[in-house]
Tab-separated table of C-alpha atoms and ligand atoms in Angstrom:
chain	number	residue	atom	x	y	z
M	1	MET	CA	0.005	0.121	-0.289
M	2	SER	CA	1.209	3.862	-0.258
M	3	THR	CA	2.563	6.034	2.288
M	4	ASN	CA	0.008	8.330	1.491
M	5	ARG	CA	-3.347	8.850	3.808
M	6	THR	CA	-6.413	10.982	2.186
M	7	GLU	CA	-8.833	10.932	3.872
M	8	ILE	CA	-12.463	9.774	2.534
M	9	ASN	CA	-13.708	13.595	3.058
M	10	GLN	CA	-11.519	15.103	1.214
M	11	LEU	CA	-12.705	13.832	-1.904
M	12	GLY	CA	-16.517	13.636	-0.556
M	13	GLU	CA	-18.291	10.684	-2.375
M	14	PHE	CA	-19.269	12.433	-5.668
M	15	GLY	CA	-15.655	13.467	-5.590
M	16	LEU	CA	-14.664	8.957	-4.771
M	17	ILE	CA	-17.138	7.997	-7.461
M	18	ASN	CA	-16.047	10.653	-10.091
M	19	ARG	CA	-12.173	9.436	-9.845
M	20	ILE	CA	-13.661	6.003	-10.256
M	21	ARG	CA	-15.567	6.897	-13.205
M	22	GLU	CA	-11.875	8.419	-14.283
M	23	GLN	CA	-10.732	5.125	-14.169
M	24	VAL	CA	-13.340	3.453	-15.838
M	25	THR	CA	-13.019	3.000	-20.282
M	26	LEU	CA	-15.764	1.306	-21.727
M	27	THR	CA	-15.247	-1.819	-23.806
M	28	SER	CA	-19.089	-2.823	-24.938
M	29	GLU	CA	-20.521	-1.046	-28.148
M	30	ASN	CA	-23.836	-2.251	-26.461
M	31	ILE	CA	-23.364	0.229	-23.124
M	32	ILE	CA	-25.116	3.265	-23.892
M	33	LYS	CA	-24.354	4.931	-20.109
M	34	GLY	CA	-22.265	3.581	-17.250
M	35	ILE	CA	-21.283	5.786	-14.542
M	36	GLY	CA	-23.149	9.008	-13.908
M	37	ASP	CA	-26.635	8.929	-14.317
M	38	ASP	CA	-29.276	7.047	-11.861
M	39	ALA	CA	-29.252	3.772	-14.368
M	40	ALA	CA	-26.729	2.073	-16.950
M	41	VAL	CA	-28.568	1.697	-20.311
M	42	PHE	CA	-27.734	-1.364	-22.745
M	43	THR	CA	-28.777	-3.144	-26.057
M	44	PRO	CA	-29.262	-6.681	-24.965
M	45	THR	CA	-27.308	-8.319	-28.163
M	46	THR	CA	-30.127	-9.547	-30.202
M	47	GLY	CA	-31.446	-13.183	-29.693
M	48	LYS	CA	-29.771	-13.143	-26.056
M	49	LYS	CA	-31.516	-14.290	-23.330
M	50	MET	CA	-29.794	-12.051	-20.205
M	51	VAL	CA	-28.598	-13.689	-16.935
M	52	MET	CA	-27.979	-11.787	-13.730
M	53	SER	CA	-26.179	-12.516	-10.534
M	54	THR	CA	-25.032	-10.821	-7.405
M	55	ASP	CA	-22.459	-12.034	-4.714
M	56	THR	CA	-21.693	-9.623	-1.698
M	57	LEU	CA	-18.491	-10.391	0.226
M	58	THR	CA	-18.784	-8.855	3.999
M	59	GLU	CA	-14.923	-8.278	6.025
M	60	GLY	CA	-14.490	-10.755	8.694
M	61	VAL	CA	-16.717	-13.252	7.602
M	62	HIS	CA	-15.575	-13.995	3.793
M	63	PHE	CA	-12.147	-12.194	3.553
M	64	ASP	CA	-9.482	-11.111	6.764
M	65	LEU	CA	-7.248	-7.827	5.772
M	66	THR	CA	-4.804	-8.645	7.982
M	67	TYR	CA	-3.268	-11.204	5.104
M	68	THR	CA	-5.849	-9.865	1.626
M	69	PRO	CA	-4.093	-7.817	0.076
M	70	LEU	CA	-7.001	-4.855	-1.032
M	71	LYS	CA	-6.270	-5.355	-5.326
M	72	HIS	CA	-7.101	-8.803	-5.059
M	73	LEU	CA	-9.583	-8.642	-2.797
M	74	GLY	CA	-11.005	-6.423	-5.448
M	75	TYR	CA	-10.233	-8.939	-8.311
M	76	LYS	CA	-12.003	-12.154	-5.967
M	77	ALA	CA	-14.829	-10.007	-5.876
M	78	VAL	CA	-15.600	-9.963	-9.319
M	79	MET	CA	-14.391	-13.327	-10.426
M	80	VAL	CA	-17.051	-14.679	-7.303
M	81	ASN	CA	-19.285	-13.248	-9.135
M	82	LEU	CA	-18.374	-14.080	-12.240
M	83	SER	CA	-18.444	-17.326	-11.710
M	84	ASP	CA	-21.431	-17.859	-11.524
M	85	ILE	CA	-22.100	-16.440	-15.065
M	86	TYR	CA	-20.055	-18.764	-16.095
M	87	ALA	CA	-22.312	-21.556	-14.922
M	88	MET	CA	-24.908	-20.574	-16.349
M	89	ASN	CA	-22.606	-21.198	-18.808
M	90	ALA	CA	-23.004	-17.390	-20.134
M	91	GLU	CA	-20.775	-14.886	-21.104
M	92	ALA	CA	-20.338	-12.298	-18.264
M	93	ARG	CA	-20.837	-8.560	-19.566
M	94	TYR	CA	-21.442	-6.252	-17.294
M	95	ILE	CA	-20.697	-5.533	-13.478
M	96	THR	CA	-21.938	-2.870	-11.038
M	97	ALA	CA	-19.294	-2.725	-7.768
M	98	SER	CA	-21.308	-1.764	-4.199
M	99	ILE	CA	-18.963	-0.694	-1.791
M	100	SER	CA	-19.585	0.791	2.169
M	101	PHE	CA	-16.851	1.822	4.381
M	102	SER	CA	-15.794	3.078	7.884
M	103	ASN	CA	-13.366	6.063	7.715
M	104	ARG	CA	-10.679	3.800	8.533
M	105	PHE	CA	-10.031	3.055	4.789
M	106	PRO	CA	-8.724	6.306	2.384
M	107	VAL	CA	-9.193	7.152	-0.862
M	108	GLU	CA	-5.583	5.007	-1.171
M	109	ALA	CA	-7.354	2.055	-0.023
M	110	ILE	CA	-10.359	2.714	-2.680
M	111	ASP	CA	-7.904	3.330	-5.486
M	112	GLU	CA	-6.495	-0.104	-4.648
M	113	LEU	CA	-10.163	-2.366	-4.410
M	114	TYR	CA	-10.644	-0.530	-8.300
M	115	GLU	CA	-7.522	-1.704	-9.161
M	116	GLY	CA	-8.793	-4.966	-9.078
M	117	ILE	CA	-12.371	-4.727	-9.945
M	118	LEU	CA	-10.897	-3.165	-13.279
M	119	LEU	CA	-8.447	-5.489	-13.698
M	120	ALA	CA	-10.593	-8.398	-13.365
M	121	CYS	CA	-13.178	-6.261	-15.938
M	122	LYS	CA	-10.296	-6.151	-18.320
M	123	MET	CA	-8.911	-9.764	-17.964
M	124	TYR	CA	-12.128	-11.182	-18.249
M	125	LYS	CA	-13.858	-8.392	-21.166
M	126	VAL	CA	-17.122	-7.158	-18.567
M	127	ASP	CA	-18.072	-2.947	-18.040
M	128	LEU	CA	-17.838	-1.895	-14.778
M	129	VAL	CA	-21.480	1.133	-15.586
M	130	GLY	CA	-22.496	1.524	-12.499
M	131	GLY	CA	-22.397	1.028	-8.716
M	132	ASP	CA	-22.812	2.202	-5.420
M	133	THR	CA	-21.290	4.111	-2.883
M	134	THR	CA	-21.980	4.391	0.970
M	135	SER	CA	-20.030	4.514	3.925
M	136	SER	CA	-20.201	1.890	7.174
M	137	LEU	CA	-19.837	1.737	10.672
M	138	SER	CA	-16.503	-0.249	10.660
M	139	GLY	CA	-15.860	-3.294	8.690
M	140	LEU	CA	-15.487	-3.148	4.278
M	141	THR	CA	-18.037	-5.085	2.264
M	142	ILE	CA	-18.223	-5.808	-1.305
M	143	GLY	CA	-21.149	-6.655	-3.586
M	144	ILE	CA	-21.310	-6.754	-7.065
M	145	THR	CA	-24.114	-7.490	-9.217
M	146	ALA	CA	-23.230	-9.106	-12.660
M	147	VAL	CA	-24.579	-9.604	-15.876
M	148	GLY	CA	-24.582	-11.955	-18.923
M	149	GLU	CA	-25.749	-13.180	-22.114
M	150	VAL	CA	-25.935	-16.576	-23.194
M	151	ASP	CA	-27.951	-18.348	-26.259
M	152	GLU	CA	-31.519	-19.495	-25.632
M	153	ASN	CA	-30.718	-22.863	-25.934
M	154	LYS	CA	-27.469	-22.737	-24.132
M	155	VAL	CA	-28.978	-21.657	-20.638
M	156	THR	CA	-27.371	-24.600	-18.350
M	157	TYR	CA	-29.826	-24.884	-14.662
M	158	ARG	CA	-28.262	-26.841	-11.418
M	159	ASN	CA	-31.943	-28.848	-12.650
M	160	GLY	CA	-30.655	-30.199	-15.729
M	161	ALA	CA	-29.549	-33.582	-15.139
M	162	LYS	CA	-30.497	-37.003	-16.195
M	163	GLU	CA	-29.393	-39.809	-14.237
M	164	GLY	CA	-26.826	-42.103	-16.515
M	165	ASP	CA	-25.268	-38.327	-17.400
M	166	LEU	CA	-21.299	-38.059	-16.412
M	167	LEU	CA	-20.268	-35.839	-13.137
M	168	VAL	CA	-17.678	-33.334	-14.646
M	169	VAL	CA	-14.950	-30.661	-12.890
M	170	SER	CA	-12.505	-28.251	-14.458
M	171	GLY	CA	-9.593	-27.578	-13.022
M	172	ASP	CA	-8.613	-29.287	-9.315
M	173	VAL	CA	-9.984	-29.057	-5.982
M	174	GLY	CA	-9.301	-28.304	-2.602
M	175	SER	CA	-6.183	-25.923	-3.020
M	176	ALA	CA	-8.077	-22.799	-1.584
M	177	TYR	CA	-8.521	-24.387	1.211
M	178	ILE	CA	-5.367	-25.393	1.804
M	179	GLY	CA	-4.286	-21.957	0.792
M	180	LEU	CA	-6.346	-20.872	3.543
M	181	GLN	CA	-5.189	-22.881	6.434
M	182	LEU	CA	-1.712	-21.760	5.924
M	183	LEU	CA	-2.592	-17.937	5.701
M	184	GLU	CA	-4.705	-18.587	9.196
M	185	ARG	CA	-2.193	-20.257	10.787
M	186	GLU	CA	0.656	-17.912	9.769
M	187	LYS	CA	-1.679	-15.833	11.150
M	188	SER	CA	-1.306	-16.756	14.512
M	189	VAL	CA	1.771	-16.994	14.169
M	190	PHE	CA	2.527	-13.493	14.174
M	191	LYS	CA	0.420	-13.154	16.048
M	192	ALA	CA	2.342	-14.880	18.884
M	193	ASN	CA	5.596	-13.278	17.822
M	194	ASP	CA	5.059	-10.129	15.484
M	195	LYS	CA	9.331	-10.784	15.408
M	196	ILE	CA	8.745	-14.494	13.434
M	197	GLN	CA	8.071	-13.645	9.521
M	198	PRO	CA	5.219	-15.460	7.561
M	199	ASP	CA	6.790	-18.162	5.720
M	200	LEU	CA	4.845	-18.587	2.523
M	201	GLU	CA	7.687	-19.656	0.554
M	202	GLY	CA	6.973	-22.298	-2.480
M	203	PHE	CA	2.828	-21.996	-1.834
M	204	ASP	CA	2.341	-19.602	-4.715
M	205	TYR	CA	-0.164	-21.494	-6.132
M	206	VAL	CA	-2.146	-21.959	-3.025
M	207	LEU	CA	-2.168	-19.486	-1.902
M	208	GLU	CA	-3.197	-18.089	-5.065
M	209	ARG	CA	-6.714	-20.343	-5.503
M	210	ILE	CA	-7.231	-18.940	-2.608
M	211	LEU	CA	-6.503	-15.217	-2.862
M	212	LYS	CA	-6.826	-15.217	-6.712
M	213	PRO	CA	-8.948	-17.328	-7.447
M	214	GLU	CA	-10.195	-17.196	-11.426
M	215	ALA	CA	-13.608	-17.977	-12.641
M	216	ARG	CA	-13.522	-20.270	-15.366
M	217	LYS	CA	-14.454	-18.480	-18.274
M	218	ASP	CA	-11.669	-20.537	-20.298
M	219	ILE	CA	-14.100	-22.949	-19.915
M	220	VAL	CA	-17.706	-22.068	-20.848
M	221	LYS	CA	-15.711	-21.901	-24.240
M	222	LEU	CA	-13.639	-24.868	-24.777
M	223	LEU	CA	-17.412	-26.042	-23.382
M	224	ALA	CA	-18.526	-24.430	-26.893
M	225	ASP	CA	-15.578	-25.106	-28.975
M	226	MET	CA	-16.634	-28.862	-28.441
M	227	GLU	CA	-20.204	-28.870	-29.188
M	228	VAL	CA	-20.477	-29.701	-25.991
M	229	THR	CA	-23.878	-28.969	-23.935
M	230	PRO	CA	-23.618	-29.513	-20.377
M	231	THR	CA	-27.570	-30.725	-19.074
M	232	SER	CA	-26.357	-29.043	-15.949
M	233	MET	CA	-23.917	-26.988	-14.425
M	234	ILE	CA	-22.946	-25.054	-10.994
M	235	ASP	CA	-19.779	-23.219	-10.128
M	236	VAL	CA	-17.258	-24.454	-6.616
M	237	SER	CA	-18.065	-22.051	-4.464
M	238	ASP	CA	-19.408	-24.830	-0.934
M	239	GLY	CA	-17.583	-27.059	-1.694
M	240	LEU	CA	-18.052	-29.956	-4.101
M	241	ALA	CA	-19.837	-32.745	-1.972
M	242	SER	CA	-22.170	-29.838	-1.132
M	243	GLU	CA	-23.036	-28.422	-4.986
M	244	ALA	CA	-22.869	-32.385	-6.443
M	245	ILE	CA	-26.259	-31.625	-4.092
M	246	HIS	CA	-27.317	-28.831	-5.620
M	247	ILE	CA	-27.483	-30.467	-8.780
M	248	CYS	CA	-28.930	-34.436	-7.669
M	249	GLN	CA	-32.279	-32.172	-5.549
M	250	GLU	CA	-32.528	-29.862	-8.553
M	251	SER	CA	-32.847	-33.170	-10.503
M	252	LYS	CA	-34.397	-34.960	-8.342
M	253	LEU	CA	-31.251	-37.776	-8.434
M	254	GLY	CA	-28.885	-39.447	-6.729
M	255	VAL	CA	-24.655	-39.880	-7.408
M	256	ASP	CA	-21.627	-41.591	-7.788
M	257	ILE	CA	-18.682	-39.695	-7.092
M	258	TYR	CA	-15.242	-41.497	-7.235
M	259	GLU	CA	-12.690	-40.758	-4.975
M	260	ASP	CA	-9.658	-41.859	-6.651
M	261	LYS	CA	-10.944	-39.690	-9.595
M	262	LEU	CA	-10.979	-36.470	-7.602
M	263	PRO	CA	-8.198	-33.689	-9.051
M	264	ILE	CA	-6.338	-32.827	-6.395
M	265	ASP	CA	-2.780	-30.751	-6.874
M	266	PRO	CA	-0.310	-33.283	-5.678
M	267	LYS	CA	1.261	-30.255	-3.472
M	268	THR	CA	-2.261	-29.822	-2.098
M	269	VAL	CA	-2.680	-34.049	-0.984
M	270	LEU	CA	1.343	-32.981	1.011
M	271	THR	CA	0.341	-29.886	2.600
M	272	ALA	CA	-3.042	-31.327	3.433
M	273	GLN	CA	-1.180	-34.364	5.535
M	274	ASP	CA	0.433	-31.738	7.513
M	275	PHE	CA	-2.534	-30.057	8.606
M	276	ASN	CA	-3.683	-33.158	9.632
M	277	LEU	CA	-6.899	-32.924	6.930
M	278	PRO	CA	-8.589	-35.861	4.566
M	279	ALA	CA	-7.197	-34.681	0.863
M	280	THR	CA	-10.729	-36.063	-0.323
M	281	THR	CA	-12.205	-33.622	2.347
M	282	ILE	CA	-10.112	-30.520	1.451
M	283	ALA	CA	-11.184	-31.879	-1.692
M	284	LEU	CA	-15.127	-32.270	-1.156
M	285	SER	CA	-15.902	-29.629	0.866
M	286	GLY	CA	-13.261	-27.127	1.078
M	287	GLY	CA	-14.989	-24.483	-1.310
M	288	GLU	CA	-14.105	-21.643	-3.036
M	289	ASP	CA	-12.081	-23.631	-5.436
M	290	TYR	CA	-14.721	-21.497	-8.346
M	291	GLU	CA	-14.453	-24.142	-10.510
M	292	LEU	CA	-17.408	-25.251	-12.564
M	293	LEU	CA	-19.323	-29.321	-11.899
M	294	PHE	CA	-20.982	-30.090	-14.392
M	295	THR	CA	-23.334	-32.978	-16.487
M	296	VAL	CA	-23.160	-34.238	-19.623
M	297	LYS	CA	-24.434	-37.109	-21.694
M	298	GLN	CA	-22.912	-39.992	-22.214
M	299	SER	CA	-22.529	-39.944	-25.298
M	300	ASP	CA	-19.823	-36.613	-24.956
M	301	TYR	CA	-17.466	-38.894	-23.130
M	302	GLU	CA	-15.003	-38.522	-25.981
M	303	LYS	CA	-15.193	-35.648	-26.424
M	304	VAL	CA	-14.465	-34.636	-22.794
M	305	LYS	CA	-11.972	-37.895	-21.448
M	306	GLY	CA	-9.027	-36.990	-21.688
M	307	ASN	CA	-9.347	-33.167	-22.063
M	308	PRO	CA	-6.194	-31.938	-19.553
M	309	HIS	CA	-8.856	-29.247	-17.944
M	310	LEU	CA	-11.321	-31.934	-17.047
M	311	THR	CA	-12.748	-34.726	-15.449
M	312	VAL	CA	-14.362	-36.828	-15.065
M	313	ILE	CA	-16.032	-38.043	-11.247
M	314	GLY	CA	-18.820	-40.115	-11.316
M	315	HIS	CA	-21.836	-40.439	-12.385
M	316	MET	CA	-26.071	-39.106	-11.599
M	317	LYS	CA	-28.005	-42.813	-10.728
M	318	ASP	CA	-31.205	-42.941	-9.703
M	319	LYS	CA	-32.631	-40.584	-6.711
M	320	GLY	CA	-33.196	-43.686	-5.489
M	321	ALA	CA	-29.577	-45.155	-5.395
M	322	GLY	CA	-28.714	-41.967	-3.491
M	323	MET	CA	-25.869	-39.180	-3.224
M	324	ASN	CA	-22.645	-41.287	-2.647
M	325	LEU	CA	-18.524	-41.186	-2.314
M	326	VAL	CA	-17.077	-44.464	-3.255
M	327	THR	CA	-14.405	-44.750	-1.330
M	328	ARG	CA	-10.868	-45.900	-2.829
M	329	ASP	CA	-11.924	-48.968	-1.697
M	330	GLY	CA	-15.206	-49.522	-2.768
M	331	LYS	CA	-17.205	-48.529	-0.110
M	332	SER	CA	-19.633	-46.356	-1.256
M	333	THR	CA	-20.564	-44.019	1.938
M	334	PRO	CA	-23.074	-40.787	1.927
M	335	LEU	CA	-21.923	-37.363	0.346
M	336	THR	CA	-23.165	-35.125	2.841
M	337	ALA	CA	-22.087	-31.185	3.287
M	338	GLN	CA	-23.755	-30.304	6.524
M	339	GLY	CA	-21.842	-33.446	8.319
M	340	TRP	CA	-18.025	-32.081	6.724
M	341	ASP	CA	-19.764	-27.508	7.382
M	342	ALA	CA	-19.713	-28.971	10.859
M	343	PHE	CA	-16.227	-30.754	10.898
M	344	LEU	CA	-14.831	-28.122	9.010
M	345	ASN	CA	-16.306	-24.838	11.134
M	346	LYS	CA	-16.604	-23.380	7.372
M	347	GLU	CA	-19.003	-19.797	7.661
M	348	ASP	CA	-21.471	-19.054	4.938
J	1	LIG	P1	-27.945	7.920	-6.839
J	1	LIG	O1	-28.590	9.003	-5.374
J	1	LIG	O2	-28.794	8.163	-7.446
J	1	LIG	O3	-28.115	6.628	-6.300
J	1	LIG	P2	-25.382	7.718	-7.003
J	1	LIG	O4	-24.673	8.755	-5.819
J	1	LIG	O5	-25.529	6.369	-5.877
J	1	LIG	O6	-26.107	8.074	-7.519
J	1	LIG	O7	-24.376	7.120	-8.143
J	1	LIG	C1	-24.083	8.293	-9.277
J	1	LIG	C2	-23.572	7.920	-10.216
J	1	LIG	O8	-22.140	6.697	-10.308
J	1	LIG	C3	-24.251	6.206	-10.696
J	1	LIG	O9	-24.089	6.102	-12.095
J	1	LIG	C4	-23.635	4.687	-9.686
J	1	LIG	O10	-24.321	3.714	-10.499
J	1	LIG	C5	-22.236	4.911	-9.997
J	1	LIG	N1	-21.531	4.423	-8.179
J	1	LIG	C6	-21.851	5.049	-7.649
J	1	LIG	N2	-21.139	4.378	-6.622
J	1	LIG	C7	-19.956	3.801	-7.343
J	1	LIG	C8	-19.278	3.206	-7.481
J	1	LIG	N3	-18.561	2.719	-5.701
J	1	LIG	N4	-18.975	2.246	-8.520
J	1	LIG	C9	-19.037	2.448	-9.553
J	1	LIG	N5	-19.944	3.244	-9.324
J	1	LIG	C10	-20.522	4.098	-8.918
J	2	LIG	MG1	-26.662	5.230	-4.564
């Protein structure tokens, strides 16, 4: 963070909004009005349906500023929301950002936050078209609303899975949770003795997964290029097990997930051992992976198999079969999100 400190009231709310507005360069020709009026105005793309989603990150609940750089936080707040748009198999187009903060935050802090928000916009070709700025008594809250567009016949809901469909996950799961454990451990070490500097060397991947996640826009494109339309889809924010259960419940089905198929980064497996946590539990219940979990027809197996970004981890079954994890030794145990949640003492 820069050493200068400019109090927000030196600038005022309108001064701050103008400062944000000056940093925004709109890219979509569909936008008629961005920041600066009572509402943004844009032309919908002909033939597309619009999707819209919102998510809020609250200090002390969703992030801890002792180890979260504000630029990363801004970036992540956008990712969390774009992830929901991609989970509808849609393209993200516009966002608004609502921020609420106390006078503990100087103008420079808000600048850093917006650096991250605007970097995310640039990387994902999304435009910031508005927002809201309010004061809070204590912490920082960031609410992002995202709007996307999708061909009507490609919208993918949680409830579209069919018996026999394959369950597929992108990337790998569990690393973000390990990254969080590392940060929390270093924080408590530092609290106990502030002369000990954080030792986080060699943990770049897991730390990036928690501090700077990437939403899987590339997977939506990959699926389109492979001409695979998933039958159902959800993004992995609360944990793979919990999201699989959502697909099952919405689609009125059961599932078998194979423990030996779960894609887990090798370093994450090792670090989980250091924390005495079973890697399978982390993979199923860690959360904040922002991967896409989806089902495809069995006839799409050839297209999906062997793709380095995708792993088939199970298949959908009749509702009566229940939702199960088939362990390495071939035993079937019920998949529960609740139990894991309690075990991990995780927040929403
Ligand atoms: P109103 O009083 O009508 O809500 P505001 O003063 O809140 O208007 O906002 C004025 C304009 O600035 C609007 O276009 C709004 O979308 C935009 N805006 C306000 N706060 C932010 C922010 N934090 N980020 C981006 N745009 C913002
Ligand atoms: Mg307002």
